[in-house]
Tab-separated table of C-alpha atoms in Angstrom:
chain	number	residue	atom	x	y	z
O	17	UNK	CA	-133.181	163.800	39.223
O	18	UNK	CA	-134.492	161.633	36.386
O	19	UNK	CA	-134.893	157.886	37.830
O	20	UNK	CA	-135.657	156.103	34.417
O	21	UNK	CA	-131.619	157.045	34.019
O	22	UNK	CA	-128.119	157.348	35.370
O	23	UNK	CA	-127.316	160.517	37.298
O	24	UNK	CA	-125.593	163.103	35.022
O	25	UNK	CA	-122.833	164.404	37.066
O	26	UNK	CA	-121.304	168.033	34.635
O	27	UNK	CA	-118.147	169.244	35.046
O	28	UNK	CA	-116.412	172.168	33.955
O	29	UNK	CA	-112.967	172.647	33.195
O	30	UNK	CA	-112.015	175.459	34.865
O	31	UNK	CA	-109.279	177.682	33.626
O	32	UNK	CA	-107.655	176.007	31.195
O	33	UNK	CA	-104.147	177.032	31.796
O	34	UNK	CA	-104.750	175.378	35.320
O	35	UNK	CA	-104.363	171.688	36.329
O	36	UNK	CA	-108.287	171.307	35.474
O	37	UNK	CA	-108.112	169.486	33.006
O	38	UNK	CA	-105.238	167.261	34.246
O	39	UNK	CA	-107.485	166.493	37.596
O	40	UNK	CA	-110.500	165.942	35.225
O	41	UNK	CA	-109.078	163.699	32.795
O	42	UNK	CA	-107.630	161.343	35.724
O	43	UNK	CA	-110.351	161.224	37.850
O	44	UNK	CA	-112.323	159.570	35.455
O	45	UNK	CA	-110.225	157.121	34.694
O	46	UNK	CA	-111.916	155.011	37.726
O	47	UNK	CA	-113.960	153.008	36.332
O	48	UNK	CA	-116.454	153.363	38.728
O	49	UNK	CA	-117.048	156.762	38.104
O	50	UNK	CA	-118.862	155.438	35.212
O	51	UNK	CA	-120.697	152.733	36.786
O	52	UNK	CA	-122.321	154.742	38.986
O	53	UNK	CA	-123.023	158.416	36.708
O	54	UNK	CA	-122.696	159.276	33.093
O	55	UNK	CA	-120.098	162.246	33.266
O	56	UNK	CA	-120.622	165.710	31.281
O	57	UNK	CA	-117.540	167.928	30.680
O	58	UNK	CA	-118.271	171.251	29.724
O	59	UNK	CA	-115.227	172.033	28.011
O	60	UNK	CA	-113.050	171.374	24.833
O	61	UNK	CA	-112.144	168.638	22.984
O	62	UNK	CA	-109.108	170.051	21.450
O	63	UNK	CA	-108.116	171.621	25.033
O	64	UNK	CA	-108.387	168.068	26.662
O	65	UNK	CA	-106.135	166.502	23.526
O	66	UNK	CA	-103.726	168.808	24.154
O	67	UNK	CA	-103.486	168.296	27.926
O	68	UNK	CA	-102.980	164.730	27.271
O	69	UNK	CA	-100.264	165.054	24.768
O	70	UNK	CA	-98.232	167.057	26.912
O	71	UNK	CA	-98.041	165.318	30.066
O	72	UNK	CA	-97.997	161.533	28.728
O	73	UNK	CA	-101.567	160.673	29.272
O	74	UNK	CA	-103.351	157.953	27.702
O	75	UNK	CA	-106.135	159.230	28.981
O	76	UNK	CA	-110.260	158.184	28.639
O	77	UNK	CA	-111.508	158.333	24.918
O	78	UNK	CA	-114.412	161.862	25.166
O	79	UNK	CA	-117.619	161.391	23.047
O	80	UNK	CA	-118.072	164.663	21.358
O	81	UNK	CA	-121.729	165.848	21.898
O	82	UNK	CA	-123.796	168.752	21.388
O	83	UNK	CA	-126.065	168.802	24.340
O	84	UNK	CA	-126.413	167.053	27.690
O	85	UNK	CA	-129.479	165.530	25.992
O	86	UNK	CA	-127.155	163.486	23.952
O	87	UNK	CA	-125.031	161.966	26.658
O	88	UNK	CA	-124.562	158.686	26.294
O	89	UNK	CA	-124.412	156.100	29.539
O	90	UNK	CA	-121.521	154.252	28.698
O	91	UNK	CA	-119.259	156.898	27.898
O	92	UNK	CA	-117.487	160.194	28.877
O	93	UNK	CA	-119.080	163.024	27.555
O	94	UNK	CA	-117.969	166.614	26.466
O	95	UNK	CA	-119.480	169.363	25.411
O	96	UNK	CA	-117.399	172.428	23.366
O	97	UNK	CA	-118.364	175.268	24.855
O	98	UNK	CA	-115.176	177.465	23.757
O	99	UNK	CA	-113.930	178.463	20.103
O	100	UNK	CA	-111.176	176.650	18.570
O	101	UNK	CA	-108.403	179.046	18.312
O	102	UNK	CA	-108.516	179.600	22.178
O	103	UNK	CA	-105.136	180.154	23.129
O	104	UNK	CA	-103.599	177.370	25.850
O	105	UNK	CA	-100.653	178.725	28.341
O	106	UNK	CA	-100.412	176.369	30.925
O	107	UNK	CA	-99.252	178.236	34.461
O	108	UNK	CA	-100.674	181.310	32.359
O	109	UNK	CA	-102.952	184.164	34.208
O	110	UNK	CA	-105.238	185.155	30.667
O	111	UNK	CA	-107.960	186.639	29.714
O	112	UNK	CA	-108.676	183.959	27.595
O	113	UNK	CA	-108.630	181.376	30.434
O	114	UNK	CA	-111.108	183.340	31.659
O	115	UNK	CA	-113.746	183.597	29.053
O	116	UNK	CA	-113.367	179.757	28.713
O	117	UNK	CA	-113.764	179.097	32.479
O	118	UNK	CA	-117.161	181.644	32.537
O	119	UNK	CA	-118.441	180.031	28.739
O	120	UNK	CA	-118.244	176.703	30.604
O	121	UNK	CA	-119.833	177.276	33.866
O	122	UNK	CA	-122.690	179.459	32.095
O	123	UNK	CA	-123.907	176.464	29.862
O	124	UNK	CA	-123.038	173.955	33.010
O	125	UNK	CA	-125.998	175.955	34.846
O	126	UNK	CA	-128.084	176.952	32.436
O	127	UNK	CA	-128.366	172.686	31.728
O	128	UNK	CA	-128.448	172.101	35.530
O	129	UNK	CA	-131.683	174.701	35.660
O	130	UNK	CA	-133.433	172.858	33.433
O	131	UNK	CA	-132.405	169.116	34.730
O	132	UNK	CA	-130.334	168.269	31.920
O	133	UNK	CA	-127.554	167.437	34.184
O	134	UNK	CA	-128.593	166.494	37.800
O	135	UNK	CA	-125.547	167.321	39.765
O	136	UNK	CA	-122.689	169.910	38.745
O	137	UNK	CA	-118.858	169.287	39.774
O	138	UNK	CA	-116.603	172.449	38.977
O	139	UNK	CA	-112.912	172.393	38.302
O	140	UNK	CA	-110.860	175.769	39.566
O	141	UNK	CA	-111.129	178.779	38.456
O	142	UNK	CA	-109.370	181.952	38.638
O	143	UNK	CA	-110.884	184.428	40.375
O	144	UNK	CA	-109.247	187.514	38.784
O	145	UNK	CA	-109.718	186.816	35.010
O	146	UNK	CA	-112.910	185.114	35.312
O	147	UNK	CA	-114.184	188.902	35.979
O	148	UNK	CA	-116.206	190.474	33.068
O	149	UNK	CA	-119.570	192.183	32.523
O	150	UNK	CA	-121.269	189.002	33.114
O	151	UNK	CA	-119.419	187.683	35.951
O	152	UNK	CA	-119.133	190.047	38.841
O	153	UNK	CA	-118.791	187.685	41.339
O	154	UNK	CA	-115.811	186.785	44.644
O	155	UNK	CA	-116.248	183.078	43.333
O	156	UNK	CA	-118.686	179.755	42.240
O	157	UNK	CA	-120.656	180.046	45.397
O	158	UNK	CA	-121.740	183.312	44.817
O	159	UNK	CA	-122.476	183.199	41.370
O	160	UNK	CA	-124.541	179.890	41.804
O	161	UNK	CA	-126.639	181.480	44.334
O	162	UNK	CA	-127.105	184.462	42.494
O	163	UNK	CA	-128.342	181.525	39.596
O	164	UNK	CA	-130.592	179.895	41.904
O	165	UNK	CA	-132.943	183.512	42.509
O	166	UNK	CA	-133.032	185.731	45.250
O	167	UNK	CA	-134.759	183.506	47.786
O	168	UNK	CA	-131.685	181.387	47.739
O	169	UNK	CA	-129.478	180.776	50.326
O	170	UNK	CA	-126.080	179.385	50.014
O	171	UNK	CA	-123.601	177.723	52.257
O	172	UNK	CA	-120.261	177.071	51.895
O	173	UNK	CA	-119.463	173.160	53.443
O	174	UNK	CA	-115.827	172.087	53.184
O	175	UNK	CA	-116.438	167.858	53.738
O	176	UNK	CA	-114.573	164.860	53.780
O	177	UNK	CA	-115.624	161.263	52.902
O	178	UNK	CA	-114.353	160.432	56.575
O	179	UNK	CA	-117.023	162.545	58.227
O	180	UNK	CA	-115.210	166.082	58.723
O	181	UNK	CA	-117.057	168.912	57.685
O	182	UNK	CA	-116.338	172.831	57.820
O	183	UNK	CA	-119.407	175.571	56.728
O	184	UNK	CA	-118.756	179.276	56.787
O	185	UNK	CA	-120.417	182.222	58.280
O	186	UNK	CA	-118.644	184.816	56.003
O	187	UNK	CA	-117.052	183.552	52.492
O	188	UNK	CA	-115.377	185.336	50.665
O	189	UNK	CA	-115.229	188.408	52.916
O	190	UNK	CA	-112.198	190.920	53.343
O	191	UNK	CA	-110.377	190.248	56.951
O	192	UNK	CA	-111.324	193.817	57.395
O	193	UNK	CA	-115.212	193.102	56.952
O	194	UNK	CA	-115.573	190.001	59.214
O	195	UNK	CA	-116.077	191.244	62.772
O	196	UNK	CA	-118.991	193.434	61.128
O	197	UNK	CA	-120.382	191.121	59.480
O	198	UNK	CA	-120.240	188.565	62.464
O	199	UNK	CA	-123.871	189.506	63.931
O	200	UNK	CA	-126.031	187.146	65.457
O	201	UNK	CA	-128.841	187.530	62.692
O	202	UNK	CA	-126.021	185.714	60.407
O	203	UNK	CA	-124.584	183.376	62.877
O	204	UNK	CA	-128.303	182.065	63.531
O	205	UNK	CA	-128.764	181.861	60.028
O	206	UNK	CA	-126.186	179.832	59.343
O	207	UNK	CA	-125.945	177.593	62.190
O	208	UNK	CA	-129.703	176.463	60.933
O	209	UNK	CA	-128.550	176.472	57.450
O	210	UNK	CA	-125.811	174.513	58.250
O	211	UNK	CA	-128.519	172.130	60.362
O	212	UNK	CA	-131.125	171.489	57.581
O	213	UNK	CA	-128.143	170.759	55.099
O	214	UNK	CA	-126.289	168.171	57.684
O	215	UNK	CA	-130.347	166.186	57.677
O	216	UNK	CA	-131.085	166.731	54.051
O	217	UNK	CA	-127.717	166.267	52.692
O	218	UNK	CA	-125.876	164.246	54.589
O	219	UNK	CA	-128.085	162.138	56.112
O	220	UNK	CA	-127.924	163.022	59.736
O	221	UNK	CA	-131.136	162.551	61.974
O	222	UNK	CA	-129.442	164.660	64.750
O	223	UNK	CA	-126.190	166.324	63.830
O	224	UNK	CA	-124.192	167.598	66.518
O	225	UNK	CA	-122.803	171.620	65.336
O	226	UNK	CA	-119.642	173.170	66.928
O	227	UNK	CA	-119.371	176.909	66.494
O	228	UNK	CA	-115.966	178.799	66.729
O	229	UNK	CA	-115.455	182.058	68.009
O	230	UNK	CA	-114.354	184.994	66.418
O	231	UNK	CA	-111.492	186.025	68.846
O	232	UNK	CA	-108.262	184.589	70.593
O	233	UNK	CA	-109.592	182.537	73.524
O	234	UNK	CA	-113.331	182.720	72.395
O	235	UNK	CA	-112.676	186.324	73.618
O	236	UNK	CA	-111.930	185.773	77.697
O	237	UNK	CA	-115.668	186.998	78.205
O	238	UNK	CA	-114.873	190.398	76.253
O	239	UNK	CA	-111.767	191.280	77.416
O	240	UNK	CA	-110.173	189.830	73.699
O	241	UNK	CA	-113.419	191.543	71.816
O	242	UNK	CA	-117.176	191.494	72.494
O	243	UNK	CA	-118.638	189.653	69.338
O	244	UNK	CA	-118.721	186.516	71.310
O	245	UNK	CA	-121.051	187.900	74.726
O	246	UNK	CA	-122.714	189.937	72.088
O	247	UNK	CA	-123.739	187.809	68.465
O	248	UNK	CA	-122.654	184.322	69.002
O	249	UNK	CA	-123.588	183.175	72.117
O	250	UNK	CA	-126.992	184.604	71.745
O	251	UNK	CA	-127.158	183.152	68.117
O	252	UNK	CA	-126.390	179.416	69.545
O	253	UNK	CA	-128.610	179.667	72.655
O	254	UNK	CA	-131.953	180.709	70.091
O	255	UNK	CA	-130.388	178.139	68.271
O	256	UNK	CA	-130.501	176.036	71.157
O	257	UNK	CA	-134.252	176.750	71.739
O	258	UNK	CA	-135.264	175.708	68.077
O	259	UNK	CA	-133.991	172.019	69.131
O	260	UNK	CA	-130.555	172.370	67.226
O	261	UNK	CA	-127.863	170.670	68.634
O	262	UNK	CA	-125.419	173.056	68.526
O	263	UNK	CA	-122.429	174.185	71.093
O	264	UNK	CA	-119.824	176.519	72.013
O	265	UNK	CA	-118.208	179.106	70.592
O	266	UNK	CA	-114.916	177.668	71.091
O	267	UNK	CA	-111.431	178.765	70.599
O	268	UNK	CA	-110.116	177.792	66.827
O	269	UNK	CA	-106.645	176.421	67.845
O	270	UNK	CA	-107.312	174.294	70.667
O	271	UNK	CA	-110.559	172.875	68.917
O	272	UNK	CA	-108.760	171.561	66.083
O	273	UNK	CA	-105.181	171.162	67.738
O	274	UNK	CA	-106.864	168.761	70.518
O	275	UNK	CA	-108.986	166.672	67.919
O	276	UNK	CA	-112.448	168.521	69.795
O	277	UNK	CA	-113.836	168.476	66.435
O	278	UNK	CA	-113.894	164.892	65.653
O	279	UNK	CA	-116.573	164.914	68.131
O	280	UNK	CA	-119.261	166.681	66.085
O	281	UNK	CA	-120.725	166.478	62.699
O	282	UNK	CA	-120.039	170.133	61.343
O	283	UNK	CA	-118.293	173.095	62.485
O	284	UNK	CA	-119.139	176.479	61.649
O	285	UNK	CA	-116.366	178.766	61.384
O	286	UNK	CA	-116.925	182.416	61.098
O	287	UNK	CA	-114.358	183.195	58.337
O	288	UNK	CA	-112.927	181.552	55.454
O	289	UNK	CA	-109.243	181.246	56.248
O	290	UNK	CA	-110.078	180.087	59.933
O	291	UNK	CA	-112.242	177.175	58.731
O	292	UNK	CA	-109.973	176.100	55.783
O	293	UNK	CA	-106.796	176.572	57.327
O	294	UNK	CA	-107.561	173.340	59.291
O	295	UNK	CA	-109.382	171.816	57.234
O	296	UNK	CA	-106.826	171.663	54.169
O	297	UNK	CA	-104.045	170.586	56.402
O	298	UNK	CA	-106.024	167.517	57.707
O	299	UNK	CA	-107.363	166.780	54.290
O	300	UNK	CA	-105.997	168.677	51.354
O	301	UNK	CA	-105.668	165.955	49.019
O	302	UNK	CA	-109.385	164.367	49.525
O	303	UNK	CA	-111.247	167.577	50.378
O	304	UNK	CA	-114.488	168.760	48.564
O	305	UNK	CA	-116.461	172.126	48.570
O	306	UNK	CA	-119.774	171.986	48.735
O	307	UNK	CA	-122.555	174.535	48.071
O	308	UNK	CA	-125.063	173.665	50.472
O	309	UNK	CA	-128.600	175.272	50.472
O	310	UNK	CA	-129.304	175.987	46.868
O	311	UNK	CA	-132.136	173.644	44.739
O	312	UNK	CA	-129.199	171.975	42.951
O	313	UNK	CA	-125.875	170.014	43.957
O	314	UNK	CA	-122.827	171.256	43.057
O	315	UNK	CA	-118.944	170.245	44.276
O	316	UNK	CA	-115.405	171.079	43.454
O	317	UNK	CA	-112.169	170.231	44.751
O	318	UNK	CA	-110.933	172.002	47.164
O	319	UNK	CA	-107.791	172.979	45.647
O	320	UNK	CA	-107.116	176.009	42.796
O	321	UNK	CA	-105.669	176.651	39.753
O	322	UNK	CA	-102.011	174.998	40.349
O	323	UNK	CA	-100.148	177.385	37.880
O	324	UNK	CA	-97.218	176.393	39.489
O	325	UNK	CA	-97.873	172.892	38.062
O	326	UNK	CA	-99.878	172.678	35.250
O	327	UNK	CA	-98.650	170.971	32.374
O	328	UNK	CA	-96.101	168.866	34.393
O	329	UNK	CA	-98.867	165.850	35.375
O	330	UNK	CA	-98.255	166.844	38.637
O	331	UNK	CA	-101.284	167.468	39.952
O	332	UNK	CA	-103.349	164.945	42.550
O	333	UNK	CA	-106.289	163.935	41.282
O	334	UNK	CA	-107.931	162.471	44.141
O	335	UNK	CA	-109.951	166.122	45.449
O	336	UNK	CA	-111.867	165.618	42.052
O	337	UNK	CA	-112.788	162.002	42.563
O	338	UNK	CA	-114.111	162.422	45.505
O	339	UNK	CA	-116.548	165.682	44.456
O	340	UNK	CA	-117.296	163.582	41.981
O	341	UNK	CA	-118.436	161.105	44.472
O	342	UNK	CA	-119.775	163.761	47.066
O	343	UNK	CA	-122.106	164.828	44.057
O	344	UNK	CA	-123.434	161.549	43.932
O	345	UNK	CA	-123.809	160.753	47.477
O	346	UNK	CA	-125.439	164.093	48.249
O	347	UNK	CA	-128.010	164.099	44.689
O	348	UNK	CA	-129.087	160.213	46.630
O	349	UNK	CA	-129.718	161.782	50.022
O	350	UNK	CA	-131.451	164.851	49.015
O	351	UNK	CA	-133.727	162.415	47.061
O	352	UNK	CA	-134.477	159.828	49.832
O	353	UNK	CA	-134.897	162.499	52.592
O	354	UNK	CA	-137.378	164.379	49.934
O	355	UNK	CA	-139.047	160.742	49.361
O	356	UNK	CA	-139.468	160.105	52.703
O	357	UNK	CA	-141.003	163.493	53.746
O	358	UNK	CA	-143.653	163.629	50.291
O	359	UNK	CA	-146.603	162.444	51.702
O	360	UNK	CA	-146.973	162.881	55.424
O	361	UNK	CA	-149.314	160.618	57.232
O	362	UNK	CA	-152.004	162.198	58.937
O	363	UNK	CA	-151.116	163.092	62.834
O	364	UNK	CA	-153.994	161.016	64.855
O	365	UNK	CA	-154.237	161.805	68.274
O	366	UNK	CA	-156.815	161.223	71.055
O	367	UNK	CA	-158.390	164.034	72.936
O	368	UNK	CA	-161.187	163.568	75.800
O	369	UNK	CA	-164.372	166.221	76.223
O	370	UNK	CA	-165.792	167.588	78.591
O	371	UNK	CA	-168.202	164.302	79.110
O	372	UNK	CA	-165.073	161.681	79.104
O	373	UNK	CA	-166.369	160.663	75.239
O	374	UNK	CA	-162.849	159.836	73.338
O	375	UNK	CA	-162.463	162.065	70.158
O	376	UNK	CA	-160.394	161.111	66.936
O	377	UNK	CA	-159.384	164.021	65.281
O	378	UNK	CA	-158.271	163.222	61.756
O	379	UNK	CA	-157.923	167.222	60.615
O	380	UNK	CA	-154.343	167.954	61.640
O	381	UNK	CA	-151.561	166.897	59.452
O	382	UNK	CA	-148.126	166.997	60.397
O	383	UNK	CA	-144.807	165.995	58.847
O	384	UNK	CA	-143.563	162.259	59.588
């Protein structure tokens, strides 16, 4: 992140013939948005004049530019990334909307790699006709981590501004798959993932992790399924023993039907429908997705395409706004926990020898 400017927040449009651009175009209409970032849609002019026209939008006036290098502070931004015959269906599952989502999110990344944007917000895509030879990927998350190298790790964190946040063991993994891939190799792994992110990214000293079960009734000690006795519980006690803060497994329905969860900072579910499930019914409208544990930032709504609606200017901006926020918030707390942890003092501690003489010893460091 460059401090001689404004963050440069990019976001993609998406599929086109989704509410994308709709959600795009009136999220930024909050004036703060451009207070606090200079925005960079990846995108089309002509696609964003269209979207406009037909749903009665006044809209935000779009400074055409060729490269993120060119963004200016005071305005919106965009970038045209697609060709200018691309075809526009709104509520339309296309090829087309494909190639424009993919020729978006490839220059998005390729400018986040080499810090010409700082932060990347992405705007739904679809995951069938985004496929091609060059995207082979379930979704963003993969593909960004994939993007990042092979040493990278990434987590899926579904967060709210008021404090509620949801990470995944297993993404976007068949039901089939998930009790196989439920081990206690992964659970660890993400439970400390999950940790480090919640300190780094968030800004919590000591975060407090609740970790679901896989079964009905956290599996009545094997009788509903073994994973539990097996991978998890071992997984949170090493856990346990590397100082995390971390407790359970417990039982899905009653933890979120009893309000358990407001009492930690993160909960780690182990598949993707039982984490979101709750979470988009407490906070469908505000919710953000957040890839956690890659070099870079990046949010989306937590919403998808909208077929059903796009076109009509029915579409609720608000999940937008506030990834567009999260991106922010998380870019500033990445960089003050990295500040604070550059250059470690010197650990100075006093040790006595054999004759009682006190010793300084200066030649261990450790990290404040």
């Amino acid at each position: 992140m460059n401090d001689n400017r404004k963050l440069r927040v990019g976001i993609t449009h998406g599929d086109i013939n989704g509410v994308g651009y709709e959600v795009i175009i009136k999220a930024l209409e909050d004036n703060r948005i451009l207070e606090l970032c200079t925005p960079v849609v990846y995108g089309s002019a002509k696609i964003a004049a269209y979207y406009r026209k037909a749903i009665g939008m006044a809209g935000i006036p779009l400074n055409q530019i060729r490269s993120a290098q060119d963004a200016r502070e005071d305005q919106y931004n965009i970038i045209n990334v697609v060709a200018e015959d691309t075809k526009v269906e709104p509520g339309i599952d296309s090829p087309a909307a494909g190639q424009a989502a993919f020729a978006a999110l490839e220059q998005a990344v390729a400018d986040l790699k080499t810090g010409d944007i700082d932060v990347l917000v992405t705007a739904p895509i679809n995951k069938h006709n985004i496929q091609s030879d060059t995207f082979r990927f379930p979704g963003h998350t993969e593909y960004l981590e994939a993007s990042a190298g092979e040493s990278e790790r990434a987590l899926m964190i579904m967060c709210t501004a008021s404090g509620l946040r949801v990470a995944l063991v297993t993404t976007h993994c068949p039901l089939a798959q998930v009790a196989a891939a439920v081990t206690r190799d992964a659970v660890l792994e993400k439970i400390k993932d999950f940790d480090a992110s919640l300190r780094r990214d968030f800004g919590i000293d000591r975060p407090r992790i609740a970790v679901l079960s896989l079964n009905p009734h956290a599996g009545e000690q094997g009788l509903l399924g073994r994973e539990e006795t097996e991978e998890i519980i071992p997984a949170i006690a090493e856990a346990q023993a590397k100082k995390i803060n971390c407790f359970g497994p417990y039982a899905s329905d009653g933890f979120f039907g009893n309000g358990t969860f407001r009492k930690f900072d993160g909960v780690l579910a182990m598949y993707h429908d039982q984490g979101l499930a709750p979470f988009k019914a407490l906070a469908m409208d505000s919710g953000v997705n957040f890839t956690a544990g890659l070099p870079f930032v990046r949010t989306s709504p937590d919403h998808g395409t909208a077929y059903d609606i796009a076109g009509r200017g029915e579409a609720n901006e608000e999940s937008m706004r506030e990834a567009i926020y999260a991106a922010i918030d998380i870019a500033r707390h990445r960089s003050a926990y990295d500040s604070a942890r550059k250059n470690p003092l010197r650990k100075q501690y006093v040790e006595k020898n054999k004759s009682d003489n006190v010793v300084l010893d200066l030649s261990k460091s450790d990290d404040a």
